[in-house]
Coordinates of C-alpha atoms and ligand atoms in Angstrom, one line a residue:
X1 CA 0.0 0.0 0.0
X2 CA 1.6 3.2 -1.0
X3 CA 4.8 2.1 -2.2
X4 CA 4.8 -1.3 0.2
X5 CA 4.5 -4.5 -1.9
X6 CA 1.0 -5.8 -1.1
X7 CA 0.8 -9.5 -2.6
X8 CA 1.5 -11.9 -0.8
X9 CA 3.1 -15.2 -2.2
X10 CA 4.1 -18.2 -0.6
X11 CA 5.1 -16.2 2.7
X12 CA 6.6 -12.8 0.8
X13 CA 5.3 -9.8 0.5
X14 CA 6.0 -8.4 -3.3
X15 CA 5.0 -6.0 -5.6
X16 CA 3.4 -7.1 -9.2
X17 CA 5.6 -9.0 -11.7
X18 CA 5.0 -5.7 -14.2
X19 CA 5.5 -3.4 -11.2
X20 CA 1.5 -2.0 -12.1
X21 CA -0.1 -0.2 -9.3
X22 CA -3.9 0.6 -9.2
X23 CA -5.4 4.1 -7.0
X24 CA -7.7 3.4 -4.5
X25 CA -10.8 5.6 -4.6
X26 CA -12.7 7.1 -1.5
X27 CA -16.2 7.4 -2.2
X28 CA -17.4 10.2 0.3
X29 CA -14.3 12.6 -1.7
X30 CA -13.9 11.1 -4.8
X31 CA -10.1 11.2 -4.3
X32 CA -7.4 8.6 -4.8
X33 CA -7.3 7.0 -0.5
X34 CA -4.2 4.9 -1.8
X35 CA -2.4 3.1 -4.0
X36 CA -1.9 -0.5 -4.1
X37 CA -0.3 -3.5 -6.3
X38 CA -2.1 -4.6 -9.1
X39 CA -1.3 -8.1 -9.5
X40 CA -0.6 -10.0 -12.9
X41 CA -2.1 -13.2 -14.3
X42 CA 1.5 -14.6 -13.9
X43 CA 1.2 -13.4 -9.8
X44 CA -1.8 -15.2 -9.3
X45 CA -0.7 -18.4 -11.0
X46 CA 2.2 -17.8 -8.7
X47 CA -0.1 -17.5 -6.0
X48 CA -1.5 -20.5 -6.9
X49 CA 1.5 -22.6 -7.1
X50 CA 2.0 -21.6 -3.6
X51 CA -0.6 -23.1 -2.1
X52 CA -0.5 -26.0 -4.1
X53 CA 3.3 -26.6 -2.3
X54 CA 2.1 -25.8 1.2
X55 CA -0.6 -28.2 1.1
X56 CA 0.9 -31.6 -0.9
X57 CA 3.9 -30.3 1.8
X58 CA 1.0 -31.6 4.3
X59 CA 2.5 -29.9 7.5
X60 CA -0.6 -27.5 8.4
X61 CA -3.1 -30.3 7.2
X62 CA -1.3 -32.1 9.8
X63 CA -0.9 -29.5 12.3
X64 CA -3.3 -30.4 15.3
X65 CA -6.7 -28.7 15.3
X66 CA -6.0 -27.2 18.6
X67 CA -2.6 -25.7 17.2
X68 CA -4.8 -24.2 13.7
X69 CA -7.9 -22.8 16.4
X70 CA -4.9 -21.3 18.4
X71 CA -3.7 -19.1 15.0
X72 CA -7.2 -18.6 14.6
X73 CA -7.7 -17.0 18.2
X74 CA -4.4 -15.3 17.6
X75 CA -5.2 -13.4 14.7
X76 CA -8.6 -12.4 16.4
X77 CA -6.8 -11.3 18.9
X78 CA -5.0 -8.9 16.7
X79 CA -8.4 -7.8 14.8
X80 CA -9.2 -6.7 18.3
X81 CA -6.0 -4.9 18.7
X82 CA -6.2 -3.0 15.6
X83 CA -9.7 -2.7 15.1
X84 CA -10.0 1.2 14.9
X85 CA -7.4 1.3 12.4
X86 CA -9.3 -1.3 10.5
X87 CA -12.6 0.2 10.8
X88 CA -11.0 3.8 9.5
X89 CA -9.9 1.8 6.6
X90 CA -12.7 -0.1 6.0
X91 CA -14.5 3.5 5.5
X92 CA -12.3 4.9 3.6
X93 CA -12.9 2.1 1.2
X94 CA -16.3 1.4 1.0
X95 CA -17.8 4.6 2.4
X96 CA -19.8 3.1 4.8
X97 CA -20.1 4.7 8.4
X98 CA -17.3 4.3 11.3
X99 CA -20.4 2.6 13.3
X100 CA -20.9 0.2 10.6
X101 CA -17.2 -0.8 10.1
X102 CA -17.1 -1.0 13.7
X103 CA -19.6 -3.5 13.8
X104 CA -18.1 -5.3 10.6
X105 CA -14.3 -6.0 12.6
X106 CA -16.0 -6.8 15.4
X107 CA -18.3 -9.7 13.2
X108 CA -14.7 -10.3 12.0
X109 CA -13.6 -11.0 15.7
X110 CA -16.4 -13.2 16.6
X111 CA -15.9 -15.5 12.8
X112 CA -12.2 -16.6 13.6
X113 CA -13.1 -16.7 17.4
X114 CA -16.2 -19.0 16.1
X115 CA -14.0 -21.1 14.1
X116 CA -11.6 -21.5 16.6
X117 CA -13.8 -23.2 18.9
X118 CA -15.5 -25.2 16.2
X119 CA -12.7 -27.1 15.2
X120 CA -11.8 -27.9 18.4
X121 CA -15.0 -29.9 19.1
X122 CA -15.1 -32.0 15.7
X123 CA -14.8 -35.7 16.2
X124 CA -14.8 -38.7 13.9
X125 CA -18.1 -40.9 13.3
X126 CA -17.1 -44.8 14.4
X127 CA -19.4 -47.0 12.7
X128 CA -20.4 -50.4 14.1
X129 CA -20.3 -53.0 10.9
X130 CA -20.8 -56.0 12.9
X131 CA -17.3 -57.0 12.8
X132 CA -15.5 -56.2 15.3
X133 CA -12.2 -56.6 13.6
X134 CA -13.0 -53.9 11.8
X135 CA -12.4 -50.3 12.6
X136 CA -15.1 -48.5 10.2
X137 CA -14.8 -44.7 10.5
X138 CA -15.8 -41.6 8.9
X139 CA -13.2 -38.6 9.0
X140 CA -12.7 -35.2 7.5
X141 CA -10.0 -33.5 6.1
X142 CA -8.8 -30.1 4.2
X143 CA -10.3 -30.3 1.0
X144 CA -6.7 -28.8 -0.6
X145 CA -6.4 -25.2 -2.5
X146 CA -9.0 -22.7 -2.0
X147 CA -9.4 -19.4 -4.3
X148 CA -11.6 -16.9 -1.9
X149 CA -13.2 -14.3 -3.8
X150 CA -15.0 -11.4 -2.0
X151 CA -16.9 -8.7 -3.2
X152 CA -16.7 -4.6 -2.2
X153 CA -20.0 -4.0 -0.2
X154 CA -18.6 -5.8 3.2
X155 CA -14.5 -6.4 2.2
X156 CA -13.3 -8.0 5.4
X157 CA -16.3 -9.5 6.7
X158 CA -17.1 -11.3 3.7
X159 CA -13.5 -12.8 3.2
X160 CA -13.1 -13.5 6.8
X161 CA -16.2 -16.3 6.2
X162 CA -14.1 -17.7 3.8
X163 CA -10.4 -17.9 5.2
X164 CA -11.4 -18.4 8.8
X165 CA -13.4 -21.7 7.8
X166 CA -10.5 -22.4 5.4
X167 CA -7.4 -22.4 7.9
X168 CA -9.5 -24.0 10.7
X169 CA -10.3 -27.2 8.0
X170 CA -6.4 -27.2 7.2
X171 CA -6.3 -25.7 4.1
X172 CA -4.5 -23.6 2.0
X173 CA -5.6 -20.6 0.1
X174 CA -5.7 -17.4 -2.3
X175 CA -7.7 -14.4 -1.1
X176 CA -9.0 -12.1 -3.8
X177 CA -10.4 -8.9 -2.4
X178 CA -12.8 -6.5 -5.2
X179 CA -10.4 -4.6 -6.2
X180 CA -12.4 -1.7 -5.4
X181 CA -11.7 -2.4 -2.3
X182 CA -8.8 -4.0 -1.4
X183 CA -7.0 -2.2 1.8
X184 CA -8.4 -4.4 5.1
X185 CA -7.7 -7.6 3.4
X186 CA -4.3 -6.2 2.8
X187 CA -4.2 -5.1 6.1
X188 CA -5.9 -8.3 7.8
X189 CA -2.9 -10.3 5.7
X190 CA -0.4 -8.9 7.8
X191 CA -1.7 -9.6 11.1
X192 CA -2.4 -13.4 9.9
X193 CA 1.4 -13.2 9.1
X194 CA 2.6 -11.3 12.2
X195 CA -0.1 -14.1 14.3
X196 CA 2.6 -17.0 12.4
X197 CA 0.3 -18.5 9.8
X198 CA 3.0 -20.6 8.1
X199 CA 4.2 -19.3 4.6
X200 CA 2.4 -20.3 1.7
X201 CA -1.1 -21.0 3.6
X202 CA -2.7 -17.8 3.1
X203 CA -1.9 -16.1 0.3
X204 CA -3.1 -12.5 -1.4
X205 CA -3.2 -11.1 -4.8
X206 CA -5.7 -8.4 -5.7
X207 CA -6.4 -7.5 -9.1
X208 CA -9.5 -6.7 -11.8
X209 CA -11.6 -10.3 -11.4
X210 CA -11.4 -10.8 -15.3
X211 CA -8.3 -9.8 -15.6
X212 CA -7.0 -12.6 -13.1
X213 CA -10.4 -14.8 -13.1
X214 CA -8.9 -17.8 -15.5
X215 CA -5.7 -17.8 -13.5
X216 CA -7.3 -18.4 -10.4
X217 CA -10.5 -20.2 -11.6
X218 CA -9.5 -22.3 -14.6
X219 CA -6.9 -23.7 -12.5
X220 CA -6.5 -27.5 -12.6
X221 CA -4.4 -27.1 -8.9
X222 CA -7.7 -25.4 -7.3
X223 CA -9.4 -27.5 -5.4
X224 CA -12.5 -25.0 -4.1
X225 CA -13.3 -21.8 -5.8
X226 CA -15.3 -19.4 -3.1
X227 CA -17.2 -16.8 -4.7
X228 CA -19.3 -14.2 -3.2
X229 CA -20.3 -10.8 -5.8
X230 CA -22.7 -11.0 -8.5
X231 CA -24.7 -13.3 -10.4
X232 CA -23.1 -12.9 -14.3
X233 CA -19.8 -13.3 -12.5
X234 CA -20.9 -16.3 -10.6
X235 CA -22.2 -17.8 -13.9
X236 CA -18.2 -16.8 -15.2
X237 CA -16.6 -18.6 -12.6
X238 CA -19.2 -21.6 -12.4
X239 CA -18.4 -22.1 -16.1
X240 CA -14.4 -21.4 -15.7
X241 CA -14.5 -24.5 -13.0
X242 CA -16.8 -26.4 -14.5
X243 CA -13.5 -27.1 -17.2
X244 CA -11.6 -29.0 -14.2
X245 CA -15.0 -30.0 -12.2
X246 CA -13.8 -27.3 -9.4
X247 CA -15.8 -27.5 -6.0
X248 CA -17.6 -24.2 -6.4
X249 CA -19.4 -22.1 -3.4
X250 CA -21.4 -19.6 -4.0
X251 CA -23.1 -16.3 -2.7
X252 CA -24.5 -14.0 -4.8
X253 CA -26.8 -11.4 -3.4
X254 CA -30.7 -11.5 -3.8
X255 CA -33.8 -9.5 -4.1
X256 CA -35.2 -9.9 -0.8
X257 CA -39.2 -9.7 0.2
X258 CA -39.8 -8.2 3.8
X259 CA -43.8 -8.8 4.1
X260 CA -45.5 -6.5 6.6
X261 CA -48.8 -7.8 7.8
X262 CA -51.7 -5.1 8.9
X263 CA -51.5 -6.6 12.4
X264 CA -47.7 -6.0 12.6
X265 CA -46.1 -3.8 15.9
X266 CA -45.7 -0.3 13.8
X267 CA -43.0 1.5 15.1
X268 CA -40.6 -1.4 14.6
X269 CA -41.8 -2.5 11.3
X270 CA -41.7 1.1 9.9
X271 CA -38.2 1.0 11.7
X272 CA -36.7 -2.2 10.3
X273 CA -38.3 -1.7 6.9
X274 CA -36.2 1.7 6.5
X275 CA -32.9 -0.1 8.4
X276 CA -33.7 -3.3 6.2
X277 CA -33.3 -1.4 2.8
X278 CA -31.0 1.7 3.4
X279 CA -28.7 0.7 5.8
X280 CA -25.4 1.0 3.8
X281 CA -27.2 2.5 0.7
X282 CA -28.4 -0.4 0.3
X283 CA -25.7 -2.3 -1.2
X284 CA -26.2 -5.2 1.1
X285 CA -26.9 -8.4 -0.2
X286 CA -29.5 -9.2 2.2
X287 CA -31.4 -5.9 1.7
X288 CA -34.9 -5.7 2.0
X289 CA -35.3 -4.2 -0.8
X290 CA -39.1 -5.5 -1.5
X291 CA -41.5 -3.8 0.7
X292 CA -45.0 -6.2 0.6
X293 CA -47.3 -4.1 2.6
X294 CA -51.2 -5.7 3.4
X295 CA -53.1 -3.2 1.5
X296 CA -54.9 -2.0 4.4
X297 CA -52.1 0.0 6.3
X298 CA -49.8 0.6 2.6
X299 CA -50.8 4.3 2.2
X300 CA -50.2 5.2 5.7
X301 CA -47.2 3.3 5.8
X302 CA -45.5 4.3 3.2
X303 CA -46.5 8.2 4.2
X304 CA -44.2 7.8 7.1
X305 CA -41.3 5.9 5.7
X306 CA -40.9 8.4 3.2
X307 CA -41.0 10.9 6.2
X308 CA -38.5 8.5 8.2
X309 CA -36.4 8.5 4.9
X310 CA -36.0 11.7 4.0
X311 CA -34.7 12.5 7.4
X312 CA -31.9 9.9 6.8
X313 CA -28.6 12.3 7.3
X314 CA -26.2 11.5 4.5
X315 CA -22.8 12.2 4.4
X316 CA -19.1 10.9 4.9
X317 CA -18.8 7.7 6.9
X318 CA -15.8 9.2 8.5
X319 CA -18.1 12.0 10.2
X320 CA -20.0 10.5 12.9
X321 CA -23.4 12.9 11.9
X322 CA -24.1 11.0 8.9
X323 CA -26.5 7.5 9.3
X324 CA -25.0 6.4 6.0
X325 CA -22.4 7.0 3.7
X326 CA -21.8 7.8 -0.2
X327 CA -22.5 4.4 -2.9
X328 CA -19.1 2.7 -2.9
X329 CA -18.3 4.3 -6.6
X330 CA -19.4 6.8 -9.4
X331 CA -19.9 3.8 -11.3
X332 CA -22.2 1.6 -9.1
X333 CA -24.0 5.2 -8.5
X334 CA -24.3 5.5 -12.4
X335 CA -25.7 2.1 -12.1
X336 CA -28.7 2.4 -9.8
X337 CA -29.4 6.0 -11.1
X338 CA -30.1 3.9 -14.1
X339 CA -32.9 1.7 -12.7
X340 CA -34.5 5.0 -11.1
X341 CA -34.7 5.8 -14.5
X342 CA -36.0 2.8 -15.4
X343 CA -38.2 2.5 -12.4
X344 CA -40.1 5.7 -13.5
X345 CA -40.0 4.7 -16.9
X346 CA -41.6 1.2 -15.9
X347 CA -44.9 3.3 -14.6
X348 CA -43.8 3.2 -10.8
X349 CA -44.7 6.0 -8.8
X350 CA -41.5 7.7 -7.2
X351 CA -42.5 9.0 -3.7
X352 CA -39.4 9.8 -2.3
X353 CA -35.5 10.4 -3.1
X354 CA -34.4 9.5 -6.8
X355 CA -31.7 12.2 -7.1
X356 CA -28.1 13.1 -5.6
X357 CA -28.5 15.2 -2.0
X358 CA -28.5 18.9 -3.0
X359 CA -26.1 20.2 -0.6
X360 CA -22.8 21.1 -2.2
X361 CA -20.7 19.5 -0.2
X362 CA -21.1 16.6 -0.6
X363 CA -20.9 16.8 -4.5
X364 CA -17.7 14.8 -5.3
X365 CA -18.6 11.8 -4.3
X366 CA -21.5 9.7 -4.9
X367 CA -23.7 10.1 -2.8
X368 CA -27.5 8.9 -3.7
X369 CA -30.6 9.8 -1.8
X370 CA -32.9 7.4 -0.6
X371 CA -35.8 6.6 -2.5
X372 CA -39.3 4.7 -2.4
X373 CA -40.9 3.6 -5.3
X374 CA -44.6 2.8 -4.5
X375 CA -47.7 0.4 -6.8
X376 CA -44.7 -1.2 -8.3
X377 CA -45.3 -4.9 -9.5
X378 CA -43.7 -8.0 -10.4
X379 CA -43.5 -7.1 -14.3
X380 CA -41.2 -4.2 -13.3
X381 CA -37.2 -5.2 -13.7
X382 CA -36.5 -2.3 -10.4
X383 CA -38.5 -5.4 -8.6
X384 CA -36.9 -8.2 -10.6
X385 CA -33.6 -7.2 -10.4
X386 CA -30.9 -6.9 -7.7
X387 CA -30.9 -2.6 -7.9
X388 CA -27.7 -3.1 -5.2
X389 CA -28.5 0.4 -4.1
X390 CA -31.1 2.7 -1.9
X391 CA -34.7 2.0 -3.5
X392 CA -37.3 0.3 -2.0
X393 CA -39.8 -0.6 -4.2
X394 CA -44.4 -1.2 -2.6
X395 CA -46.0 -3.9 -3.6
X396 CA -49.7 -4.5 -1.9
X397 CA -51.2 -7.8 -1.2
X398 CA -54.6 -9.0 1.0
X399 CA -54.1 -12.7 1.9
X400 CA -51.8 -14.3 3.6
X401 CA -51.4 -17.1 -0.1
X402 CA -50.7 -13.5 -2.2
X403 CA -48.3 -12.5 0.5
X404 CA -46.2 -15.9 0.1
X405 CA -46.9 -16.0 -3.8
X406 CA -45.2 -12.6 -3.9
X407 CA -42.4 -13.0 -1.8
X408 CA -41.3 -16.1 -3.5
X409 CA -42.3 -14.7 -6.8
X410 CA -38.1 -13.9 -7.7
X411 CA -35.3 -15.7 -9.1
X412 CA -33.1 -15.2 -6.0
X413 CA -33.7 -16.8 -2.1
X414 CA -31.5 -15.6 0.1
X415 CA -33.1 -13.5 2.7
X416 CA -36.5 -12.6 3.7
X417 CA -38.9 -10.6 6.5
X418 CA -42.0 -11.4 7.7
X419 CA -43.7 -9.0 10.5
X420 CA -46.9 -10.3 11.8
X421 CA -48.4 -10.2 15.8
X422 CA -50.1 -13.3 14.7
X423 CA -47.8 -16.4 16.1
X424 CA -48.8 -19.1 13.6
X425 CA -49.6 -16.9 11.1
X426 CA -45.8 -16.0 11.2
X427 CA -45.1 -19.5 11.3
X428 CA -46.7 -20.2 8.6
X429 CA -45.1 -17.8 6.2
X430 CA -42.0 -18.2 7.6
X431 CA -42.1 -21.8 6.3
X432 CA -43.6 -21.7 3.5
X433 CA -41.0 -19.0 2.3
X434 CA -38.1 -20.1 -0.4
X435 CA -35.1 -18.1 1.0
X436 CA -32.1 -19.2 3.0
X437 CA -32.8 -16.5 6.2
X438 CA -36.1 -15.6 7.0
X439 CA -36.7 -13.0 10.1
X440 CA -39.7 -12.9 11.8
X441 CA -40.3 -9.7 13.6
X442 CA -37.2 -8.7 12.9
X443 CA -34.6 -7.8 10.3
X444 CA -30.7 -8.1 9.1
X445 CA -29.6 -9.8 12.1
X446 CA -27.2 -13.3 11.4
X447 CA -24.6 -15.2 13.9
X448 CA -21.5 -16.5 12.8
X449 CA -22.6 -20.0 14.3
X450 CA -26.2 -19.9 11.8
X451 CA -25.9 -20.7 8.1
X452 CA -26.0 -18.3 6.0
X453 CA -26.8 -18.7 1.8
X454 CA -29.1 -18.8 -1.1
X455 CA -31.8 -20.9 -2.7
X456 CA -32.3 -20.7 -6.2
X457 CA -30.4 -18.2 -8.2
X458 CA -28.8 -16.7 -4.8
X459 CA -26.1 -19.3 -4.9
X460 CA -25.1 -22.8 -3.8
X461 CA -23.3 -24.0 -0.9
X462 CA -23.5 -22.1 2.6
X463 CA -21.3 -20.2 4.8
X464 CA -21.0 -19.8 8.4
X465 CA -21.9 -22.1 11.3
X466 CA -21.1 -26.2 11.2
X467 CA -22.1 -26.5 7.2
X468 CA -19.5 -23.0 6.6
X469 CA -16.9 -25.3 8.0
X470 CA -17.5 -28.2 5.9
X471 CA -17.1 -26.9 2.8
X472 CA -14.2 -26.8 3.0
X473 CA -13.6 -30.1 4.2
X474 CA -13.7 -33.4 2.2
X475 CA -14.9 -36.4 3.8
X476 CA -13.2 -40.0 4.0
X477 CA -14.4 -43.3 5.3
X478 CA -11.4 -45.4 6.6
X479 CA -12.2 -49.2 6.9
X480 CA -9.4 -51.0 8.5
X481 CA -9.5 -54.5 9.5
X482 CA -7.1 -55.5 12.0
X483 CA -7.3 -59.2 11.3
X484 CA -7.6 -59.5 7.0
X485 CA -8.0 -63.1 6.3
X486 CA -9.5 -64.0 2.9
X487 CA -13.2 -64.1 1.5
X488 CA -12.9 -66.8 -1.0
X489 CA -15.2 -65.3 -3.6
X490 CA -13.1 -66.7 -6.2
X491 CA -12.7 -70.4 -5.2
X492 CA -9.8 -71.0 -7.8
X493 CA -11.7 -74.0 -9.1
Ligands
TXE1 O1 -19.3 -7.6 -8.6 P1 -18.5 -8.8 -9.2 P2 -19.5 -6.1 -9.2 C1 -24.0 -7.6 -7.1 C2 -24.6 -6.2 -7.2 C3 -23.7 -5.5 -8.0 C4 -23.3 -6.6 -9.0 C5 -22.0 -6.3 -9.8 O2 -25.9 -6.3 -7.8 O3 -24.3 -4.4 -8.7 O4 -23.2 -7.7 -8.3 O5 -21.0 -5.9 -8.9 C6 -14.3 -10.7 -8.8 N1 -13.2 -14.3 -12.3 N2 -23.2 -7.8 -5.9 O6 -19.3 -6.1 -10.7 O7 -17.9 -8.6 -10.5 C7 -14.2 -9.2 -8.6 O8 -12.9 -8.8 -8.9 C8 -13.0 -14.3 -11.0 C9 -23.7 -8.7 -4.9 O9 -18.6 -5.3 -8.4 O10 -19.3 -10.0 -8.9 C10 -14.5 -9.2 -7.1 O11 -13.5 -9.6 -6.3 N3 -13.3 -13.2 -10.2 C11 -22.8 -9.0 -3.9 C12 -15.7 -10.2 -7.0 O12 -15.5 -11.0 -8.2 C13 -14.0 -12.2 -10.8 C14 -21.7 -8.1 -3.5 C15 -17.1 -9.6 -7.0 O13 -17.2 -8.8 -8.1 C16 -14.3 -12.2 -12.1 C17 -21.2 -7.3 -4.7 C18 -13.9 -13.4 -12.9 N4 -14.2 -13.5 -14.2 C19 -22.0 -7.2 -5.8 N5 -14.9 -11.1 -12.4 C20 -23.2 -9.8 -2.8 N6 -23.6 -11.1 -3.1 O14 -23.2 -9.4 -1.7 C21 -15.0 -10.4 -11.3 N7 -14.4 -11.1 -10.3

């Protein structure tokens, strides 16, 4: 960063192989925040190799699992120690508030301290096959080389679900930050270092994804490719693997439904709803970014979340006033301004927001207001399609089968709200929902030991908890027989 070699490759830390740099833009200014390495097909492939050595070397595969959760607590240890510093760089970055990167190192903490314990408790599965001669049981191990490839909207916390499963199973791996925002995984990669994960284990490159997607993803010495970002690129890499049948995990965002019955407790569902959708400008995966209201209460509801949200105090995430920050580039900015457009083309009815905040000072960077879209419906693409910004789009139902039919009416599954005061009603819904997080009552909230991922379109695979673990693990039965004596099939007659 800034003149300090920033790959890191099989235990060094170097500069690209064609000595190319790329600038590091803050949202909330527009202004280059730093400069970092911009790594080379050749680096990754390098990068690659790496890992490939560390693990057919077999010494951390075969490193106790109480020695790997030790590392584990040791880097969290060192998250803790430097969390501030991470936080203030994890703004700069992305944009979002201090408060929110606050919240994301700490999530950070609480992963590797998760993991830690996890693979401390894992046991083998002895199966009884009637023989007692025979020792029949079912083990895991590191399922090898692991590309990790993160996306921009939560840098560190969405890589730290990958690596910390990763060095807890024994693996060994290459971490791919967006290259938009690159600085905490840098930054993250030196404490991992400085805590003594051995050289060659964890490795870094960051780069444009198409620029090093083959090397990493194409790559016959990859055994696991972990992908969270967007669908077309998930579609990329799914096809990329598919060439060397590559283990392939997947995240990849959604278009999530939060269903407000008439019956619900006001104050907190017109308080999530506005949290669920614009926390973070919305560029949150799990955004609620489909408001279906029981026709009922919809007018008045809307009324005051369109008061609620034009009172939402936007501005640099460094500045602890604002509630949330600028979108995480001119470019994603042009992108959702482009389905406001759409949206308003498409017949919806814009109630609030749909423009830049007027104020002047906060014109260089890209900062995007709010907005509600309101009698939208399912033929509109600003409700089909993942927006990845601040728009909330009102659709109206009045039975609890429309509500259900609506909210499963999308291509995606990952997340979903219901908000009901009616117990089974709740349950109900809740169950009958095709998405890989429901809420009921509430909104946003996940634990590093619950599974997080997609049905349908929103991805494959999960992360977090026991199953966020096993990924990367691959599972062997081992039949010994400690007294062989022949079976005579084949009576040689
Ligand atoms: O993400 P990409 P983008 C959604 C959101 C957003 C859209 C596009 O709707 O508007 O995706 O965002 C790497 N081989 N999400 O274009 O391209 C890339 O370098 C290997 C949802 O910024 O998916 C980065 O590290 N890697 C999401 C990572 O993929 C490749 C979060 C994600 O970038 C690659 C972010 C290739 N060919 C965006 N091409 C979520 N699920 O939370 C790119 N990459």
């Amino acid at each position: 960063m800034n003149g300090e070699p920033d790959l890191f490759i099989g235990g060094r830390w170097v500069h690209a192989a064609d000595g190319g740099i790329r600038e590091i833009i803050d949202p909330a200014s527009g202004s280059v925040a730093a400069t970092v390495d911009e790594a080379t097909p050749d680096d990754a492939l390098r990068a690659v190799a790496a890992a490939r050595a560390a693990f057919d070397d077999g010494a951390w595969a075969a490193t106790p699992a109480a020695e790997r959760a030790a590392l584990l607590l040791r880097v969290a240890d060192l998250l803790v120690r430097d969390r501030e510093e991470l936080a203030r760089l994890e703004t700069v970055d992305t944009g979002k508030t201090l408060a929110e990167s606050r919240i994301d190192i700490d999530d950070v903490v609480s992963v590797f301290r998760y993991y830690a314990n996890l693979v401390g408790t894992q046991a083998d599965r002895l199966i009884d096959v009637g023989d007692p001669a025979v020792l029949s049981r079912v083990v895991r191990e590191p399922i090898g080389v692991c590309v990790l490839i993160a996306p921009w909207n939560y840098p560190l916390l969405q890589m730290s679900w990958k690596v910390a499963p990763a060095l807890a199973a024994g693996c060994t791996m290459v971490a791919k930050p967006s290259e938009v925002t690159p600085l905490t995984t840098i930054a993250f990669t030196r404490l991992a270092e400085a805590a003594g994960v051995p050289a060659g284990v964890l490795n870094l490159v960051q780069g444009s994804g198409s620029a090093l997607g083959a090397a990493l993803t194409a790559n016959p010495d990859v055994d696991l490719i972990s992908f969270t970002g967007g669908s077309v690129t998930g579609q990329t890499i799914a096809r990329a693997a598919a060439e060397n049948l590559t283990k392939v995990a997947m995240e990849l965002g959604g278009k999530n439904p939060h269903i407000v019955f008439a019956d619900a407790e006001w104050a907190s569902a017109v308080d999530q709803v506005l949290t669920g959708v614009f926390l973070h400008s919305g560029q949150v995966c799990s955004a609620g970014t489909r408001l279906i209201v029981e026709a009922s209460i919809a007018d008045d509801f809307v009324a005051e979340l369109a008061d609620r949200a034009e009172r939402i105090k936007v501005g640099p995430g460094l500045d602890p006033v604002s509630e949330t920050g600028p979108l995480v580039s001119a470019a994603h900015r042009a992108k959702v301004e482009g389905y406001v457009a759409l949206g308003i083309s498409e017949g919806a009815k814009l109630v609030t927001g749909g423009t830049r905040p007027a104020d002047p000072a906060l014109a260089d960077g890209s900062y995007f207001l709010p907005t509600i879209f309101d009698h939208c419906d399912r033929t509109m693409r600003i409700v089909r399609e993942e927006t990845f910004g601040p728009i909330l789009t009102v659709e109206r139902f009045t039975t609890e089968a429309e509500a259900i039919r609506l909210g499963n009416d999308t291509e995606y599954g990952l997340a979903a709200g219901v908000r009901t005061a009616d117990a089974a009603r709740g349950e109900r819904v809740v169950r009958a929902l095709r998405h890989g997080t429901v809420w009921l009552n509430d909104f946003g909230y996940y634990t590093a030991a619950a599974e997080w991922g997609g049905f349908k379109k929103s991805g494959n695979g999960r992360e977090l908890g026991p199953t966020g673990l096993a990924e990367y693990q691959e599972i062997k039965h081992i039949w010994h027989n400690t007294a062989p004596k022949p079976v005579a099939w084949f009576k040689g007659v």
